[in-house]
CSV table of C-alpha atoms in Angstrom, one decimal:
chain,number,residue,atom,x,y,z
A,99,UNK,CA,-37.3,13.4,88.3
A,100,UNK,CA,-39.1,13.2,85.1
A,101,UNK,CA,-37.5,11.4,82.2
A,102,UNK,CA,-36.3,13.4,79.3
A,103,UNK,CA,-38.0,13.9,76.2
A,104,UNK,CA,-36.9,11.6,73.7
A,105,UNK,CA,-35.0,9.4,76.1
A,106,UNK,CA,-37.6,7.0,75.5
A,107,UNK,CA,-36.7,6.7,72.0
A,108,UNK,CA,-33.3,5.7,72.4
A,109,UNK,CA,-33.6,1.7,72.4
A,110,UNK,CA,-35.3,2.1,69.6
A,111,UNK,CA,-33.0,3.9,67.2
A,112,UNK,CA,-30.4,1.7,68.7
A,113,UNK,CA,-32.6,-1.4,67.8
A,114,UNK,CA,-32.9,0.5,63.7
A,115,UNK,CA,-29.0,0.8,63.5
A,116,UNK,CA,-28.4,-2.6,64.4
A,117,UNK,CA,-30.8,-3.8,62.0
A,118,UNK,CA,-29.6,-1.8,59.2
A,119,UNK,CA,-26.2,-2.9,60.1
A,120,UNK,CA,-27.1,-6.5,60.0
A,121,UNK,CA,-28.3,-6.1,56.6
A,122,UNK,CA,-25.7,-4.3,55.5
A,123,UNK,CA,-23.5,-7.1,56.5
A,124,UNK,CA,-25.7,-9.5,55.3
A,125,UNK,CA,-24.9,-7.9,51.9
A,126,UNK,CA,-21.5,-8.2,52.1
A,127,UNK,CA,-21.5,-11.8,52.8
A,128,UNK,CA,-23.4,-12.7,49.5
A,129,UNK,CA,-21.3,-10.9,47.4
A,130,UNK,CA,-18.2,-12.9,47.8
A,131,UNK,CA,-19.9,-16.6,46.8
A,132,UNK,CA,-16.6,-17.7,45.6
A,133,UNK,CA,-15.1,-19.0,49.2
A,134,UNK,CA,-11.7,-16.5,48.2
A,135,UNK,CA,-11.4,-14.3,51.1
A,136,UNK,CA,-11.5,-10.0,49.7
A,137,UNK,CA,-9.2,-9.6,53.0
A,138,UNK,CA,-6.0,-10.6,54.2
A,139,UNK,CA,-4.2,-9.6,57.0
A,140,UNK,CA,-0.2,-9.0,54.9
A,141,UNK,CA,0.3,-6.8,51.6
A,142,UNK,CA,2.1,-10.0,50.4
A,143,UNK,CA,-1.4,-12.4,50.6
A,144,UNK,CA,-3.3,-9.9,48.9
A,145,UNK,CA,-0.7,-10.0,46.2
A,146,UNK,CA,-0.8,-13.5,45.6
A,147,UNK,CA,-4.9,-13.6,46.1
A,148,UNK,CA,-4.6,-10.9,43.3
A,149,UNK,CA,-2.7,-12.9,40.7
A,150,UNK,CA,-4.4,-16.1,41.5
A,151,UNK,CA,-8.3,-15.5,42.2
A,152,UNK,CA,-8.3,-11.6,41.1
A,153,UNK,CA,-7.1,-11.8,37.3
A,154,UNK,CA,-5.4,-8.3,39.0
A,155,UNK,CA,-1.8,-7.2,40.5
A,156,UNK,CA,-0.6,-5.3,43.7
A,157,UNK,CA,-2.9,-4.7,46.9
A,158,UNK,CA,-4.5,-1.7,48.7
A,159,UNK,CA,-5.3,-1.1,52.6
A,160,UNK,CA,-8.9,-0.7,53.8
A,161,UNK,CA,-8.3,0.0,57.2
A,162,UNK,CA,-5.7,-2.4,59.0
A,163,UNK,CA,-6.2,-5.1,56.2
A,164,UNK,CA,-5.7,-5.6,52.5
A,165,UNK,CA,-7.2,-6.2,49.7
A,166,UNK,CA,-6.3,-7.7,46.1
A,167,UNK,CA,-5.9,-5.9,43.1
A,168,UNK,CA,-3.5,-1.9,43.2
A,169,UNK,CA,-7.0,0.2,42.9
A,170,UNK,CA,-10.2,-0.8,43.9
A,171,UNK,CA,-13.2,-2.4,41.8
A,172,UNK,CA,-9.7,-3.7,39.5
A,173,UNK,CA,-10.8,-7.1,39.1
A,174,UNK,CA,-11.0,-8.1,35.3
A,175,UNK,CA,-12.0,-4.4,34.7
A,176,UNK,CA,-15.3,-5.1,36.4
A,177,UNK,CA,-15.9,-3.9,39.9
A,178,UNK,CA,-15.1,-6.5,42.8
A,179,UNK,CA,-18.0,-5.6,45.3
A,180,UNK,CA,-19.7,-2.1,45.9
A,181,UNK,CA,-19.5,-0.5,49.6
């Protein structure tokens, strides 16, 4: 049987997302040079990170983790990171 058109391509648009996902991660790693974790697994780490590294108060979920500061981009009034 005759392969598909386009079936072909496949590897290679696989190969283009992980790339762009590896930059994209890349990214993400430089932007926290301070060595303070932006997640923590508990509400009540986040909290603490928030008054102690953050200059902020409270914590808000990104998925199944937390993250310093009630809102965010709080940090100081500045934004934290951009994603």
């Amino acid at each position: 049987m005759p392969p598909r058109p386009g079936v072909k391509r496949l590897p290679h648009l696989f190969s283009l997302i992980a790339i762009a996902s590896g930059i994209q991660l890349l990214g993400v790693a430089q932007a926290n040079t301070s060595g303070v974790p932006a997640m923590y697994a508990t509400k009540a780490e986040a909290e603490t990170a928030a008054k102690k590294h953050f200059n902020c108060t409270g914590a808000h979920q990104m998925g199944n983790q937390w993250m310093p500061c009630a809102t965010h981009g709080q940090s100081n009034g500045q934004p934290q990171h951009n994603h």
